[in-house]
Coordinates of C-alpha atoms in Angstrom, one line a residue:
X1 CA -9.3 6.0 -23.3
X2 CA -10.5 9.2 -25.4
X3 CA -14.3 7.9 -24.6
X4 CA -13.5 7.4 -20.8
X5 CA -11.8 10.5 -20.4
X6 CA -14.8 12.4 -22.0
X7 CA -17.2 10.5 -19.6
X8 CA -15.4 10.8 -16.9
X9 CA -15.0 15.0 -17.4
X10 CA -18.9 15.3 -18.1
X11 CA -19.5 13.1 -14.8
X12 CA -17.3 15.2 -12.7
X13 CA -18.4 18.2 -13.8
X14 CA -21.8 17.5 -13.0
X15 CA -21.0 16.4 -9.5
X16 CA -19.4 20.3 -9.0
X17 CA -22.2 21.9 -10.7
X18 CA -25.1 20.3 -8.1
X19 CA -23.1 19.7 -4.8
X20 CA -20.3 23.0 -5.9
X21 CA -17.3 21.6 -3.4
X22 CA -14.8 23.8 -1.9
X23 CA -12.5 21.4 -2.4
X24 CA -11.4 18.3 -5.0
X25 CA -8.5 15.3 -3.5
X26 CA -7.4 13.0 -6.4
X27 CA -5.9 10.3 -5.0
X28 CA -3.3 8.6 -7.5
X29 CA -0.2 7.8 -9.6
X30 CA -1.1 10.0 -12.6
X31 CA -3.7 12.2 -12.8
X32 CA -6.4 11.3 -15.4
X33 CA -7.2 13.8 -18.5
X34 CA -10.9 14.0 -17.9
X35 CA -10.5 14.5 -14.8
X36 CA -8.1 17.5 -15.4
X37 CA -10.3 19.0 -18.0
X38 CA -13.1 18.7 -15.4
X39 CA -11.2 20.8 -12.7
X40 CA -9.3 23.7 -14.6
X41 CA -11.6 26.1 -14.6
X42 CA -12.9 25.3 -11.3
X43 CA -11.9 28.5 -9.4
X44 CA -13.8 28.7 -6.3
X45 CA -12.3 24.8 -5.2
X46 CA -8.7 24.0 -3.8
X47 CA -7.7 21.0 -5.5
X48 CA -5.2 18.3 -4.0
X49 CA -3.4 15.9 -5.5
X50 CA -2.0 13.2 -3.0
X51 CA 1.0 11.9 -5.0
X52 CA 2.1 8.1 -3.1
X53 CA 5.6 6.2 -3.6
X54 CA 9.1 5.9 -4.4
X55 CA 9.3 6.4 -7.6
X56 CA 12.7 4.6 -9.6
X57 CA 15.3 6.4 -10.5
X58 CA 15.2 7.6 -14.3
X59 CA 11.7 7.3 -14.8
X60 CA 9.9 10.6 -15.5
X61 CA 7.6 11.0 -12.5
X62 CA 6.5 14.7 -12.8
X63 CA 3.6 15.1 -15.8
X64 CA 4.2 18.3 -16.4
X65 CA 1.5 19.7 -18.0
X66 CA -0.6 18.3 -15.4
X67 CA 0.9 19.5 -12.2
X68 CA 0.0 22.8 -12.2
X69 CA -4.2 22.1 -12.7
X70 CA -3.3 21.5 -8.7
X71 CA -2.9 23.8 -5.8
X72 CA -1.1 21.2 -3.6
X73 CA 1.3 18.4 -3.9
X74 CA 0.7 16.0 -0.8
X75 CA 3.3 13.8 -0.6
X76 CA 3.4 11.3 2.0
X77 CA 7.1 10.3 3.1
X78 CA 8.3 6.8 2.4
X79 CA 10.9 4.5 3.5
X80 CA 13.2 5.7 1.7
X81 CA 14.5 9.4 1.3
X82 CA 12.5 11.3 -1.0
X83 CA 14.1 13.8 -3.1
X84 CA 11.4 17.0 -3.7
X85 CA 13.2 19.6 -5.8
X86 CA 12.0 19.1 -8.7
X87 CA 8.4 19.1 -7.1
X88 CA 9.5 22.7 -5.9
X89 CA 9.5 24.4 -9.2
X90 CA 5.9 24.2 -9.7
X91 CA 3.2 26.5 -8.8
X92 CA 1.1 23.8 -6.4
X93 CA 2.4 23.9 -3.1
X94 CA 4.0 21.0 -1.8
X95 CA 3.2 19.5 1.6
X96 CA 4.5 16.3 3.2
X97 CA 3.7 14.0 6.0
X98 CA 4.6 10.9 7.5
X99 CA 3.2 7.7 5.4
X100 CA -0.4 7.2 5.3
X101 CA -2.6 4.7 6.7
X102 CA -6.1 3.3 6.6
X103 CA -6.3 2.1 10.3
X104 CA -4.6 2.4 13.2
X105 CA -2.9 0.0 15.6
X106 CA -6.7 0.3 17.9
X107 CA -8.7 -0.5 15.1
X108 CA -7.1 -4.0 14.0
X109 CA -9.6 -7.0 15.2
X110 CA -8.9 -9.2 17.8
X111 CA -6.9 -12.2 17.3
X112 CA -9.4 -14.8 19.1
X113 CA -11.9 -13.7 17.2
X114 CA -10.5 -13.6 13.7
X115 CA -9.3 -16.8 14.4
X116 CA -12.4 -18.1 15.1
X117 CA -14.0 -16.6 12.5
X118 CA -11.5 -18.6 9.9
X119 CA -11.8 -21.5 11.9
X120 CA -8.1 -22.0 12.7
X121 CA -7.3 -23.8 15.7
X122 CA -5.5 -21.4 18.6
X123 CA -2.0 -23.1 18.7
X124 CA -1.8 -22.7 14.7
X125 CA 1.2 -20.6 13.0
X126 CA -1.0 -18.0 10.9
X127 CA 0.8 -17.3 7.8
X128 CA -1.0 -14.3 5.5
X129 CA 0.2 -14.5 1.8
X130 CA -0.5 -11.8 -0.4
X131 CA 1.4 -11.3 -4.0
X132 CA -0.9 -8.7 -5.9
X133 CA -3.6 -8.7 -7.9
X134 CA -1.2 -10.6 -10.8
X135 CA -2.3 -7.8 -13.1
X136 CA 1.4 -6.7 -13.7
X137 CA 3.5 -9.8 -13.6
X138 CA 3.0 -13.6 -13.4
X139 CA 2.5 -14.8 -9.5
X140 CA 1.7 -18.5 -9.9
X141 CA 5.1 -19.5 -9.9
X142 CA 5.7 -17.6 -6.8
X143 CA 2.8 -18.6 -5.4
X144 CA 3.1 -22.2 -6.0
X145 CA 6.6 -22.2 -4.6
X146 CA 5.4 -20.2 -1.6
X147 CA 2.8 -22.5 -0.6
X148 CA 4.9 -25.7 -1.3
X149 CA 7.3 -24.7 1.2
X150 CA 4.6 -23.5 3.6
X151 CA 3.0 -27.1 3.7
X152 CA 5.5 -29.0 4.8
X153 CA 5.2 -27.5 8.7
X154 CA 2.1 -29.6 9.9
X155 CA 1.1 -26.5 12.3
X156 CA 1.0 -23.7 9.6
X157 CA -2.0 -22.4 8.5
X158 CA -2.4 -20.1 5.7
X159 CA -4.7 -17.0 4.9
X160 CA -4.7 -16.2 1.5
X161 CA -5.2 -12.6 0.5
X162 CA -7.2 -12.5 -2.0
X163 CA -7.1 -9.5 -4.9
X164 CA -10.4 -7.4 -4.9
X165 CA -9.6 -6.5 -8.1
X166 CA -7.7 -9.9 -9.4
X167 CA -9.4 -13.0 -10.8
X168 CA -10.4 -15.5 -8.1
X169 CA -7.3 -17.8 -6.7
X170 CA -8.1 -21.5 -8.0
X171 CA -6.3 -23.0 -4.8
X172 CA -7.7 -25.1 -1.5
X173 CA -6.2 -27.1 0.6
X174 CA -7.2 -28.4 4.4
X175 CA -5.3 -25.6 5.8
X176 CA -5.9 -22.4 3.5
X177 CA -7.9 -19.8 3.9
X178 CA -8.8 -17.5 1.7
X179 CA -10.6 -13.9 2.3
X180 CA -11.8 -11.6 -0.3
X181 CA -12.0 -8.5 2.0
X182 CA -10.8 -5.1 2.4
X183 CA -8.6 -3.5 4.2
X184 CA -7.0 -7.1 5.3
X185 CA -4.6 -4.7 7.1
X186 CA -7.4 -5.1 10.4
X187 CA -6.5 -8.8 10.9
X188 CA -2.7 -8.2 10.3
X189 CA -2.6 -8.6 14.7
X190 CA -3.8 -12.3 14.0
X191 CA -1.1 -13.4 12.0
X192 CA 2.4 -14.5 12.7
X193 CA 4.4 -13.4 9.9
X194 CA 3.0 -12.6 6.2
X195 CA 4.3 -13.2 2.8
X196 CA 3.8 -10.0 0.5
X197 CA 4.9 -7.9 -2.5
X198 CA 6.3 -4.8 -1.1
X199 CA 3.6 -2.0 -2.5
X200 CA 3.1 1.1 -0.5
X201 CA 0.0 0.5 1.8
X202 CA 1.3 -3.4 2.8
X203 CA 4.8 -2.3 3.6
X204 CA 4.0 0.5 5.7
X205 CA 1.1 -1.5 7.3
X206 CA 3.4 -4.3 8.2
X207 CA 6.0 -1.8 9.5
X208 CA 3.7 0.3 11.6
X209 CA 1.9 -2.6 13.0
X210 CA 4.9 -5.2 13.1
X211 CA 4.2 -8.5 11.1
X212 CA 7.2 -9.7 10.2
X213 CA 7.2 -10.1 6.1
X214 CA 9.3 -11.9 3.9
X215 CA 8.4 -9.0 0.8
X216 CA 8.6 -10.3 -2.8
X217 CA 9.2 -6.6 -3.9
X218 CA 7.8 -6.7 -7.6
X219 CA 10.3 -5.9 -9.8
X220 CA 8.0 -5.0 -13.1
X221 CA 6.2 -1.9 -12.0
X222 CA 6.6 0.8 -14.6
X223 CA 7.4 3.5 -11.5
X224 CA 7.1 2.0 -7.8
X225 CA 10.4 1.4 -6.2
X226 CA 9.2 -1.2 -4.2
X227 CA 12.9 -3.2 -3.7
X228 CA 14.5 0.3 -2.7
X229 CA 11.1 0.8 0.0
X230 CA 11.6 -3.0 1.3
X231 CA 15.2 -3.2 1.8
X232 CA 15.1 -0.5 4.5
X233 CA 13.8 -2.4 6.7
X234 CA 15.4 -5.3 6.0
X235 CA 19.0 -3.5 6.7
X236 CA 17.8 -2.8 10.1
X237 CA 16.5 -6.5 10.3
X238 CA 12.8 -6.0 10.4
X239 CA 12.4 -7.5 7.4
X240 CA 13.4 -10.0 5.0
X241 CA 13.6 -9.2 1.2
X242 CA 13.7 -11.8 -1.7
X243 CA 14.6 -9.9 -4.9
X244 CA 15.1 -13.3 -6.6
X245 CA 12.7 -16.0 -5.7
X246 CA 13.6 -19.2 -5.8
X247 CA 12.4 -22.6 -4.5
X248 CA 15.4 -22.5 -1.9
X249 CA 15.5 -18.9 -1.1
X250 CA 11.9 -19.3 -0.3
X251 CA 12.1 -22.2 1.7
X252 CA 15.1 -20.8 4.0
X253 CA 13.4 -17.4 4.5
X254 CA 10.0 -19.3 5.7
X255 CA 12.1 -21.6 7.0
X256 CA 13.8 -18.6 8.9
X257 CA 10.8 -17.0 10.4
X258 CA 9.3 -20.2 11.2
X259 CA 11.6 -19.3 14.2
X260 CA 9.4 -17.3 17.5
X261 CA 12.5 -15.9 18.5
X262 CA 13.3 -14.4 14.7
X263 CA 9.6 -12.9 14.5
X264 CA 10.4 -11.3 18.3
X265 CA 13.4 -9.7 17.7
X266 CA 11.7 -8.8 14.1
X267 CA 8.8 -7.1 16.1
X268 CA 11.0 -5.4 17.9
X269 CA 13.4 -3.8 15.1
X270 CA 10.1 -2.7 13.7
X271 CA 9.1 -0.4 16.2
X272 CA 11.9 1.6 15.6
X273 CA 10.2 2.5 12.5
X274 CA 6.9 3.3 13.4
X275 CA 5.7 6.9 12.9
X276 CA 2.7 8.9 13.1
X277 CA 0.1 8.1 10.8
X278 CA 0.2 11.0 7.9
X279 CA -3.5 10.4 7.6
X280 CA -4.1 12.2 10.7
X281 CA -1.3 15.0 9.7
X282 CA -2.7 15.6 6.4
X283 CA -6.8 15.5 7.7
X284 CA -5.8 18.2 10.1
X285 CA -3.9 20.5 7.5
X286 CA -7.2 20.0 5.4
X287 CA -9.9 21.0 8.0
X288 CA -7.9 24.1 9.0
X289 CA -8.2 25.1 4.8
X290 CA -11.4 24.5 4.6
X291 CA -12.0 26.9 7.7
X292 CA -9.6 29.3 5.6
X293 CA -11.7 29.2 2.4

């Protein structure tokens, strides 16, 4: 770490000293220490730190001797209520905005096409499955069970999302697909319900652009609240959760969305959840600073 850190400050420093930016947006869970050496003593540059999640209760989530290297605190809003005041106390002002997204809902690709592309027939169930890159806890379990269940309905066929930054899935079968791609959120209009741990960008992509999900919130991250963010929408019934995974709680939820009727009124109970993207909030706040500077 000590090595990286020190290449990663040297690095950094000499992007500022050629191209001299007016401002710096780190983008993360906890801010890196090269990277903080590498900014203090930059004073001509506003520097943002975008702060994501819902972060557990009784984990310490504010580093303080970092916080205050920043001018702002961007933090998007999740599903569930955030609570700021201990975010207040510091000397980076704190902005917020509604959750943020990659895409929006006129970007996504056509169905047909993607379809197509994948070479699924028309009439097909299209079942995305996506459980993380496995780099925190053990998905083959899961995964296995998942796509047991998924096999036995002769008109499923399902699109494996495959971790950019995970080892390659050893699994095939007449009708799986698997895409090594980014952001898979732009085919999320060709599928009829998805199968997903509940991180920050696939919940609020499901949500905004109404896929039902059974979530497999992942229980083992250090900070992300991911059960808390997923059962939300569940309680309004946009959603289902599985906190404990099982063969037959697997099988009843697919079993349960299996159902066009379920995924309609699913759809539905989403909308009543969709917001503005914060991408668009937060891009405007940061052109009209940079006209300030």
């Amino acid at each position: 770490a000590r090595t990286w850190n020190t290449l990663t400050e040297e690095f950094i420093e000499n992007v500022f000293s050629i191209h001299k930016p007016s401002m710096f947006i780190f983008d993360g869970a906890f801010p890196y220490r090269g990277m903080l050496n590498s900014i203090r003593n930059q004073k001509n540059m506003k520097k943002f730190w975008l702060r994501r999640g819902t972060f557990k209760k009784g984990v310490s989530n504010m580093p303080i001797d970092s916080i205050n290297h920043f001018d702002y605190i961007i933090r998007p809003k999740d599903s569930v209520e955030i609570d700021y005041d201990n975010e207040e106390d510091f000397n980076p002002d704190l902005i917020t905005c509604d959750p943020i997204l990659l895409l929006n809902k006129e970007e996504l690709e056509i169905k047909s096409d993607v379809l197509a592309k994948l070479a699924i027939p028309e009439n097909s169930i299209v079942v995305y499955v996506q459980l993380g890159a496995g780099n925190i806890n053990d998905i083959d379990s899961e995964m296995n069970m998942t796509l047991d269940a998924l096999s036995k309905y002769e008109d499923i066929y399902v699109v494996l999302g495959e971790s950019m930054i995970g080892s390659r899935l050893n699994i095939s079968g007449e009708r799986i697909r698997i895409i090594r791609d980014y952001p898979n959120s732009r085919f999320f209009d060709s599928f009829d319900f998805g199968i997903m741990a509940a991180g920050y960008n696939s919940y609020h992509e499901a949500i905004q652009f109404s896929l039902p999900t059974i979530f497999y919130p992942n229980l083992n991250t250090g900070r992300d609240d991911q059960f808390a963010r997923a059962k939300v929408s569940e309680e309004i019934g946009a959603m289902v959760v599985l906190r404990k995974r099982t063969k037959k709680n697997i099988t009843a939820a697919i079993e349960k969305l299996y159902n066009n009727s379920v995924r309609k009124r699913m759809k539905d109970k989403c909308a009543q959840l969709h917001k503005e993207n914060g991408a668009d909030q937060i891009a405007k706040f940061i052109v009209k600073e940079i006209k300030n500077f």
